[in-house]
Amino acid sequence: MSDTPAAPEPFVSRTAPEAVEDLRARLRTTRWPDAPEDAGWSLGTDLGYLRELVTYWADGFDWAAQEAVLARLPRFRTQVGGLGIHFVHARAVAPVGPVLPLVLSHGWPDSFWRYSKVVPLLTDPGAHGADPADAFDVVVPDMPGFGYSDRPTGQPLSSVAVAGLWAELMRGLGYERFGAAGGDMGSHVSRYLALDHPDRVAAVHRTDGGLPVFAGDPATLAPAERAWFAEAATWTATEGAYGAMHRTKPQTVAAALNDSPAGLAAWIVEKLHGWSDGGVGRGYTMDEILTNITIYWLTGTIGSSMRMYHANSKIPAEQLTRRVEVPSGFSLFRGDVVRPPRAWLERTTNAVRVTEPERGGHFAAFEEPELYAQELRDFFRPYRDGGSAA
């Protein structure tokens, strides 16, 4: 097998009308559960909100229009590591000075959708009130098993393996040196790009520090770090049931979610609500939420996306505790979950910049695209020299 990916081919998703009709029919015949009065979001997805969302999905949502919007992005597919990988590749518009290539890695439960708003802000900053010298070439791949990339048929791939694929993808696109950024599992992938390819990654930006893993003496931790460990443990106990299921028995829940679009919506929208700054009512329109969920439904990738948690649970402890020496930046958005203290970030990375934006949550690139884009421009500005394509 060649180490260089095949030449990318332009990609446009086209959904057969019968697939949309099947989806609508399933939505209209949803068998609804009961719920205690006034439960709201306290026990999971709010049933009243879900009914409203599903009704609109069945009879008001225009998938063809949303598919056309996504088609405006320059999208491609290529073979990397024996898998078909779908990605956005948008080049800098009228660049002034050196252009830094940037690979953006998404997390769960999303896909390239996470960055769909931010791509034009990064490639053409001059058209959006920013400095044209801050333009990037932007690459946004769907991870294997997500979106329009292939689903691995064997063992699921971990964040370490995906980082290797992205290094190969960037080389195939002509980029020997580049920046890496991401959140959620995309933060892990970006971290391993920096760890395993430090000669190629100019700098790495993340919106979280992951859940804490520490093999040293707890007495050496700063008070803020110990408090954060306790906070993370509490969050895992009260909010982490989904992750335990994904890590241990993903196929069990996949059978339900791949068969019921209402169930799929409940599984995903609860995370959009709980992890966002102000919930789904503030950061998203119903069309935006349903675009994300419809991608999962039509591609049948909910099971394969969850299996990546299982793969990540098998990463050896010595990998999880490696220190990142590549210059690292963190934007810890106010509404995100389990935000690490600076002391921990400096312990585990070469943290050269840490900011705390006042708005935005776990999906900040979608919730607050202008703010997220500015965070990336500001962080990567010192690392642009030599960053253009080979």
Short mmCIF file of C-alpha atoms in Angstrom, two decimals:
data_model
loop_
_atom_site.label_atom_id
_atom_site.label_comp_id
_atom_site.label_asym_id
_atom_site.label_seq_id
_atom_site.Cartn_x
_atom_site.Cartn_y
_atom_site.Cartn_z
CA MET A 1 0.00 0.00 0.00
CA SER A 2 1.32 3.46 -0.90
CA ASP A 3 2.15 5.87 1.92
CA THR A 4 0.60 8.68 -0.13
CA PRO A 5 -3.19 9.06 -0.35
CA ALA A 6 -4.85 8.75 -3.74
CA ALA A 7 -5.71 11.98 -5.52
CA PRO A 8 -8.79 13.48 -3.86
CA GLU A 9 -12.02 13.46 -5.82
CA PRO A 10 -14.71 16.13 -5.42
CA PHE A 11 -17.62 14.93 -3.34
CA VAL A 12 -21.24 16.03 -3.14
CA SER A 13 -23.72 14.10 -1.02
CA ARG A 14 -26.96 13.29 -2.83
CA THR A 15 -29.77 11.70 -0.88
CA ALA A 16 -32.29 9.48 -2.64
CA PRO A 17 -35.88 10.75 -2.19
CA GLU A 18 -36.98 7.36 -0.86
CA ALA A 19 -34.46 7.65 2.01
CA VAL A 20 -36.04 10.92 3.09
CA GLU A 21 -39.54 9.46 2.79
CA ASP A 22 -38.56 6.46 4.90
CA LEU A 23 -37.18 8.84 7.55
CA ARG A 24 -40.39 10.89 7.58
CA ALA A 25 -42.54 7.77 7.86
CA ARG A 26 -40.53 6.50 10.83
CA LEU A 27 -40.78 9.88 12.55
CA ARG A 28 -44.55 10.03 12.11
CA THR A 29 -45.01 6.62 13.74
CA THR A 30 -42.78 7.23 16.75
CA ARG A 31 -43.85 5.28 19.81
CA TRP A 32 -43.41 7.86 22.54
CA PRO A 33 -42.34 7.06 26.13
CA ASP A 34 -44.02 8.55 29.15
CA ALA A 35 -42.28 11.07 31.39
CA PRO A 36 -42.94 12.55 34.83
CA GLU A 37 -44.65 15.91 34.87
CA ASP A 38 -42.25 18.87 34.79
CA ALA A 39 -39.21 16.59 34.35
CA GLY A 40 -37.77 18.95 31.75
CA TRP A 41 -34.15 18.06 31.00
CA SER A 42 -33.47 16.70 34.50
CA LEU A 43 -33.81 13.03 33.49
CA GLY A 44 -32.37 13.35 29.99
CA THR A 45 -33.94 14.78 26.87
CA ASP A 46 -37.00 16.90 27.53
CA LEU A 47 -39.93 14.98 26.03
CA GLY A 48 -41.88 18.09 25.08
CA TYR A 49 -38.91 19.56 23.23
CA LEU A 50 -38.22 16.23 21.52
CA ARG A 51 -41.83 15.96 20.30
CA GLU A 52 -41.58 19.44 18.82
CA LEU A 53 -38.25 18.63 17.18
CA VAL A 54 -39.49 15.34 15.71
CA THR A 55 -42.69 16.93 14.39
CA TYR A 56 -40.65 19.56 12.59
CA TRP A 57 -38.20 16.93 11.32
CA ALA A 58 -41.07 14.95 9.82
CA ASP A 59 -43.10 17.74 8.28
CA GLY A 60 -41.11 20.97 8.14
CA PHE A 61 -37.40 20.28 7.86
CA ASP A 62 -35.99 20.71 4.33
CA TRP A 63 -33.02 18.36 4.13
CA ALA A 64 -32.43 19.11 0.45
CA ALA A 65 -31.94 22.79 1.27
CA GLN A 66 -29.50 21.98 4.07
CA GLU A 67 -27.65 19.51 1.87
CA ALA A 68 -27.27 22.29 -0.71
CA VAL A 69 -25.81 24.60 1.95
CA LEU A 70 -23.23 21.98 2.91
CA ALA A 71 -22.42 21.49 -0.78
CA ARG A 72 -21.08 25.05 -0.91
CA LEU A 73 -18.06 23.85 1.03
CA PRO A 74 -15.26 22.38 -1.13
CA ARG A 75 -15.61 18.72 -0.17
CA PHE A 76 -13.58 15.71 -1.29
CA ARG A 77 -12.95 12.04 -0.64
CA THR A 78 -9.68 10.17 -0.83
CA GLN A 79 -8.14 6.92 0.36
CA VAL A 80 -6.00 7.17 3.49
CA GLY A 81 -4.74 4.09 5.27
CA GLY A 82 -7.09 1.91 3.25
CA LEU A 83 -10.17 3.93 4.22
CA GLY A 84 -12.24 6.38 2.24
CA ILE A 85 -11.96 9.72 4.05
CA HIS A 86 -14.33 12.63 3.42
CA PHE A 87 -12.97 16.09 4.10
CA VAL A 88 -13.39 19.79 3.45
CA HIS A 89 -10.36 21.44 1.85
CA ALA A 90 -10.76 25.20 1.56
CA ARG A 91 -7.79 27.30 0.52
CA ALA A 92 -6.98 30.80 1.73
CA VAL A 93 -8.65 33.56 -0.28
CA ALA A 94 -6.33 36.34 -1.51
CA PRO A 95 -3.67 35.56 1.12
CA VAL A 96 -1.27 38.23 2.35
CA GLY A 97 1.96 36.69 3.61
CA PRO A 98 2.52 33.07 4.60
CA VAL A 99 -0.51 30.79 4.79
CA LEU A 100 -0.65 28.24 7.59
CA PRO A 101 -2.47 25.01 6.74
CA LEU A 102 -4.79 23.99 9.56
CA VAL A 103 -6.42 20.61 10.19
CA LEU A 104 -9.54 20.82 12.36
CA SER A 105 -10.68 17.67 14.15
CA HIS A 106 -14.26 17.26 15.34
CA GLY A 107 -15.63 15.16 18.19
CA TRP A 108 -18.86 13.38 19.11
CA PRO A 109 -21.76 13.72 18.41
CA ASP A 110 -20.92 15.62 15.25
CA SER A 111 -18.78 15.55 12.10
CA PHE A 112 -17.37 18.14 9.70
CA TRP A 113 -20.66 19.91 10.54
CA ARG A 114 -18.98 21.31 13.69
CA TYR A 115 -16.77 23.59 11.59
CA SER A 116 -19.13 24.39 8.71
CA LYS A 117 -19.68 27.97 9.92
CA VAL A 118 -16.07 28.73 10.71
CA VAL A 119 -14.40 27.66 7.45
CA PRO A 120 -15.08 30.91 5.52
CA LEU A 121 -14.03 32.99 8.55
CA LEU A 122 -10.64 31.26 8.55
CA THR A 123 -9.99 31.16 4.80
CA ASP A 124 -11.16 34.71 4.06
CA PRO A 125 -10.71 36.78 7.22
CA GLY A 126 -10.54 40.03 5.25
CA ALA A 127 -14.15 39.57 4.12
CA HIS A 128 -15.22 39.22 7.77
CA GLY A 129 -13.58 42.25 9.33
CA ALA A 130 -10.31 40.55 10.29
CA ASP A 131 -6.73 40.81 9.04
CA PRO A 132 -6.23 39.14 5.61
CA ALA A 133 -2.77 38.09 6.81
CA ASP A 134 -4.45 35.63 9.19
CA ALA A 135 -5.85 33.44 6.38
CA PHE A 136 -5.54 29.65 6.64
CA ASP A 137 -5.80 26.74 4.26
CA VAL A 138 -8.40 24.69 6.14
CA VAL A 139 -8.80 20.90 6.13
CA VAL A 140 -11.73 19.38 8.04
CA PRO A 141 -11.88 15.57 7.79
CA ASP A 142 -14.68 13.33 8.99
CA MET A 143 -13.11 10.78 11.31
CA PRO A 144 -13.43 7.14 10.22
CA GLY A 145 -16.91 6.00 11.21
CA PHE A 146 -18.30 9.53 11.22
CA GLY A 147 -20.18 11.46 8.56
CA TYR A 148 -19.22 10.62 5.00
CA SER A 149 -15.97 8.80 5.78
CA ASP A 150 -15.82 5.02 5.65
CA ARG A 151 -16.75 2.97 8.69
CA PRO A 152 -13.89 0.67 9.75
CA THR A 153 -15.01 -2.92 9.28
CA GLY A 154 -12.50 -4.34 11.76
CA GLN A 155 -11.40 -2.95 15.08
CA PRO A 156 -12.39 0.69 15.66
CA LEU A 157 -9.62 3.26 15.38
CA SER A 158 -8.38 5.23 18.37
CA SER A 159 -7.41 8.90 18.46
CA VAL A 160 -3.77 7.82 18.12
CA ALA A 161 -4.53 5.98 14.87
CA VAL A 162 -6.64 8.82 13.49
CA ALA A 163 -3.83 11.29 14.17
CA GLY A 164 -1.61 9.10 12.02
CA LEU A 165 -4.18 9.17 9.22
CA TRP A 166 -4.41 12.97 9.40
CA ALA A 167 -0.63 13.30 9.16
CA GLU A 168 -0.78 11.14 6.04
CA LEU A 169 -3.72 13.10 4.64
CA MET A 170 -1.95 16.44 5.12
CA ARG A 171 1.16 15.15 3.40
CA GLY A 172 -0.94 13.92 0.50
CA LEU A 173 -2.41 17.42 0.19
CA GLY A 174 1.08 18.90 0.02
CA TYR A 175 1.37 20.16 3.58
CA GLU A 176 4.57 19.18 5.36
CA ARG A 177 4.07 21.70 8.15
CA PHE A 178 0.69 22.66 9.57
CA GLY A 179 -1.31 23.62 12.63
CA ALA A 180 -3.75 21.32 14.38
CA ALA A 181 -6.88 22.23 16.34
CA GLY A 182 -9.89 20.48 17.80
CA GLY A 183 -12.21 19.78 20.67
CA ASP A 184 -13.65 16.69 22.36
CA MET A 185 -12.15 13.63 20.62
CA GLY A 186 -10.73 16.11 18.13
CA SER A 187 -8.69 17.54 21.01
CA HIS A 188 -7.22 14.06 21.57
CA VAL A 189 -6.44 13.65 17.86
CA SER A 190 -4.77 17.07 17.77
CA ARG A 191 -2.75 16.16 20.86
CA TYR A 192 -1.45 12.96 19.27
CA LEU A 193 -0.59 14.81 16.07
CA ALA A 194 1.63 17.05 18.18
CA LEU A 195 3.06 14.12 20.14
CA ASP A 196 3.78 11.81 17.22
CA HIS A 197 4.62 14.40 14.53
CA PRO A 198 6.28 17.28 16.40
CA ASP A 199 8.51 18.07 13.42
CA ARG A 200 5.44 18.76 11.27
CA VAL A 201 2.97 20.36 13.68
CA ALA A 202 3.79 24.05 14.09
CA ALA A 203 1.43 24.48 17.03
CA VAL A 204 -1.69 22.87 18.46
CA HIS A 205 -4.88 24.52 19.71
CA ARG A 206 -7.48 22.76 21.86
CA THR A 207 -10.73 23.72 23.55
CA ASP A 208 -10.30 21.24 26.40
CA GLY A 209 -7.70 19.21 28.23
CA GLY A 210 -9.61 15.93 28.22
CA LEU A 211 -10.45 14.10 31.43
CA PRO A 212 -7.50 13.99 33.85
CA VAL A 213 -5.11 11.04 33.87
CA PHE A 214 -2.27 11.24 36.43
CA ALA A 215 0.23 8.58 37.47
CA GLY A 216 2.29 10.65 39.90
CA ASP A 217 2.03 11.51 43.58
CA PRO A 218 -1.26 13.36 44.24
CA ALA A 219 0.54 15.44 46.86
CA THR A 220 2.45 17.16 44.05
CA LEU A 221 -0.76 18.47 42.49
CA ALA A 222 -1.70 22.10 42.98
CA PRO A 223 -4.93 22.79 44.91
CA ALA A 224 -6.65 23.85 41.68
CA GLU A 225 -5.65 20.57 40.07
CA ARG A 226 -6.97 18.49 42.95
CA ALA A 227 -10.24 20.42 42.85
CA TRP A 228 -10.49 19.78 39.13
CA PHE A 229 -9.91 16.05 39.62
CA ALA A 230 -12.81 16.00 42.08
CA GLU A 231 -14.99 18.01 39.68
CA ALA A 232 -14.18 15.61 36.83
CA ALA A 233 -15.07 12.60 39.00
CA THR A 234 -18.40 14.19 39.94
CA TRP A 235 -19.14 15.00 36.30
CA THR A 236 -18.34 11.44 35.22
CA ALA A 237 -20.66 10.04 37.89
CA THR A 238 -23.58 12.34 37.07
CA GLU A 239 -23.17 13.00 33.33
CA GLY A 240 -20.95 10.24 32.00
CA ALA A 241 -23.38 7.33 31.56
CA TYR A 242 -23.38 7.80 27.79
CA GLY A 243 -19.58 7.47 27.72
CA ALA A 244 -19.63 4.29 29.81
CA MET A 245 -22.10 2.79 27.35
CA HIS A 246 -20.00 3.85 24.36
CA ARG A 247 -16.82 2.45 25.87
CA THR A 248 -18.27 -0.90 26.95
CA LYS A 249 -21.44 -1.86 25.04
CA PRO A 250 -21.80 0.43 22.00
CA GLN A 251 -23.47 -2.22 19.85
CA THR A 252 -26.38 -2.57 22.28
CA VAL A 253 -27.53 1.02 22.02
CA ALA A 254 -26.54 1.23 18.33
CA ALA A 255 -29.30 -1.25 17.46
CA ALA A 256 -31.89 1.10 18.94
CA LEU A 257 -30.49 4.39 17.67
CA ASN A 258 -29.89 3.13 14.14
CA ASP A 259 -33.53 2.00 13.92
CA SER A 260 -35.35 4.91 15.55
CA PRO A 261 -34.72 8.46 14.33
CA ALA A 262 -36.57 9.83 17.36
CA GLY A 263 -34.26 7.83 19.62
CA LEU A 264 -31.23 9.05 17.68
CA ALA A 265 -32.41 12.64 18.08
CA ALA A 266 -32.91 12.15 21.83
CA TRP A 267 -29.40 10.69 22.24
CA ILE A 268 -27.72 13.55 20.35
CA VAL A 269 -29.80 16.59 21.26
CA GLU A 270 -29.40 15.95 24.98
CA LYS A 271 -25.64 16.45 24.53
CA LEU A 272 -26.09 19.55 22.38
CA HIS A 273 -28.30 20.96 25.13
CA GLY A 274 -26.20 19.96 28.13
CA TRP A 275 -22.80 20.84 26.71
CA SER A 276 -23.66 24.16 25.11
CA ASP A 277 -23.66 27.63 26.63
CA GLY A 278 -27.34 28.26 27.27
CA GLY A 279 -28.69 25.02 25.78
CA VAL A 280 -30.16 24.29 22.39
CA GLY A 281 -32.48 27.29 22.54
CA ARG A 282 -29.58 29.74 22.45
CA GLY A 283 -26.88 28.33 20.22
CA TYR A 284 -28.77 26.56 17.45
CA THR A 285 -31.76 26.67 15.18
CA MET A 286 -33.83 23.52 14.71
CA ASP A 287 -32.55 23.35 11.13
CA GLU A 288 -28.95 23.32 12.39
CA ILE A 289 -29.63 20.65 15.00
CA LEU A 290 -31.47 18.46 12.51
CA THR A 291 -28.74 18.84 9.90
CA ASN A 292 -26.28 17.29 12.34
CA ILE A 293 -28.67 14.50 13.31
CA THR A 294 -29.75 13.81 9.72
CA ILE A 295 -26.13 13.27 8.69
CA TYR A 296 -25.92 10.57 11.36
CA TRP A 297 -29.20 9.02 10.24
CA LEU A 298 -28.53 8.92 6.52
CA THR A 299 -24.95 7.69 6.85
CA GLY A 300 -25.84 5.10 9.50
CA THR A 301 -22.80 6.11 11.57
CA ILE A 302 -24.11 6.35 15.11
CA GLY A 303 -22.77 2.88 15.99
CA SER A 304 -19.38 3.35 14.34
CA SER A 305 -18.96 6.78 15.92
CA MET A 306 -19.61 5.39 19.40
CA ARG A 307 -17.12 2.56 18.86
CA MET A 308 -14.29 5.11 18.83
CA TYR A 309 -14.87 5.49 22.57
CA HIS A 310 -14.19 1.78 22.93
CA ALA A 311 -10.98 2.13 20.94
CA ASN A 312 -9.86 5.09 23.03
CA SER A 313 -10.48 3.15 26.23
CA LYS A 314 -7.75 0.73 25.09
CA ILE A 315 -5.05 3.40 24.68
CA PRO A 316 -2.19 2.48 27.07
CA ALA A 317 -1.75 4.68 30.14
CA GLU A 318 1.75 5.64 29.08
CA GLN A 319 0.29 7.26 25.97
CA LEU A 320 -2.27 9.22 27.98
CA THR A 321 0.37 10.77 30.23
CA ARG A 322 2.85 11.93 27.59
CA ARG A 323 3.63 15.64 27.72
CA VAL A 324 3.07 17.75 24.60
CA GLU A 325 6.16 19.86 23.86
CA VAL A 326 4.78 21.51 20.70
CA PRO A 327 3.52 25.03 21.51
CA SER A 328 -0.03 24.58 22.77
CA GLY A 329 -2.94 26.99 23.11
CA PHE A 330 -6.23 26.50 24.91
CA SER A 331 -9.52 28.36 24.63
CA LEU A 332 -11.65 27.24 27.58
CA PHE A 333 -15.12 28.47 26.69
CA ARG A 334 -17.39 29.46 29.57
CA GLY A 335 -20.16 26.96 28.84
CA ASP A 336 -17.96 23.91 28.23
CA VAL A 337 -17.79 20.97 30.63
CA VAL A 338 -14.92 19.97 32.96
CA ARG A 339 -12.64 22.93 32.25
CA PRO A 340 -9.05 22.30 33.43
CA PRO A 341 -7.00 24.79 35.47
CA ARG A 342 -3.96 26.39 33.93
CA ALA A 343 -1.70 24.50 36.32
CA TRP A 344 -2.81 21.21 34.77
CA LEU A 345 -2.36 22.49 31.22
CA GLU A 346 1.17 23.66 32.02
CA ARG A 347 1.92 20.31 33.66
CA THR A 348 0.81 18.29 30.62
CA THR A 349 1.69 20.59 27.70
CA ASN A 350 3.91 23.45 26.60
CA ALA A 351 0.99 25.81 27.20
CA VAL A 352 1.92 29.18 25.72
CA ARG A 353 -1.58 30.70 25.64
CA VAL A 354 -4.70 30.00 27.71
CA THR A 355 -7.83 32.10 27.33
CA GLU A 356 -11.34 31.88 28.78
CA PRO A 357 -13.84 33.31 26.28
CA GLU A 358 -16.99 34.59 27.95
CA ARG A 359 -19.39 32.92 25.51
CA GLY A 360 -19.60 29.48 23.95
CA GLY A 361 -19.62 25.88 25.05
CA HIS A 362 -18.41 22.47 23.95
CA PHE A 363 -19.32 23.12 20.31
CA ALA A 364 -17.88 26.65 20.29
CA ALA A 365 -16.92 26.55 16.61
CA PHE A 366 -20.62 26.19 15.79
CA GLU A 367 -22.12 28.17 18.69
CA GLU A 368 -19.76 31.15 18.44
CA PRO A 369 -17.95 30.85 15.09
CA GLU A 370 -16.65 34.44 14.98
CA LEU A 371 -15.22 34.19 18.50
CA TYR A 372 -13.70 30.76 17.84
CA ALA A 373 -12.14 31.94 14.57
CA GLN A 374 -10.56 34.90 16.34
CA GLU A 375 -9.14 32.60 19.00
CA LEU A 376 -7.45 30.55 16.28
CA ARG A 377 -6.15 33.61 14.44
CA ASP A 378 -4.67 35.07 17.61
CA PHE A 379 -3.05 31.83 18.74
CA PHE A 380 -1.52 30.69 15.45
CA ARG A 381 -0.26 34.12 14.31
CA PRO A 382 3.32 33.60 15.61
CA TYR A 383 3.62 30.21 13.89
CA ARG A 384 2.85 31.15 10.30
CA ASP A 385 6.35 31.36 8.82
CA GLY A 386 7.08 28.32 6.72
CA GLY A 387 3.54 27.06 7.03
CA SER A 388 2.52 27.16 3.38
CA ALA A 389 2.05 24.10 1.21
CA ALA A 390 5.09 22.17 0.08
#
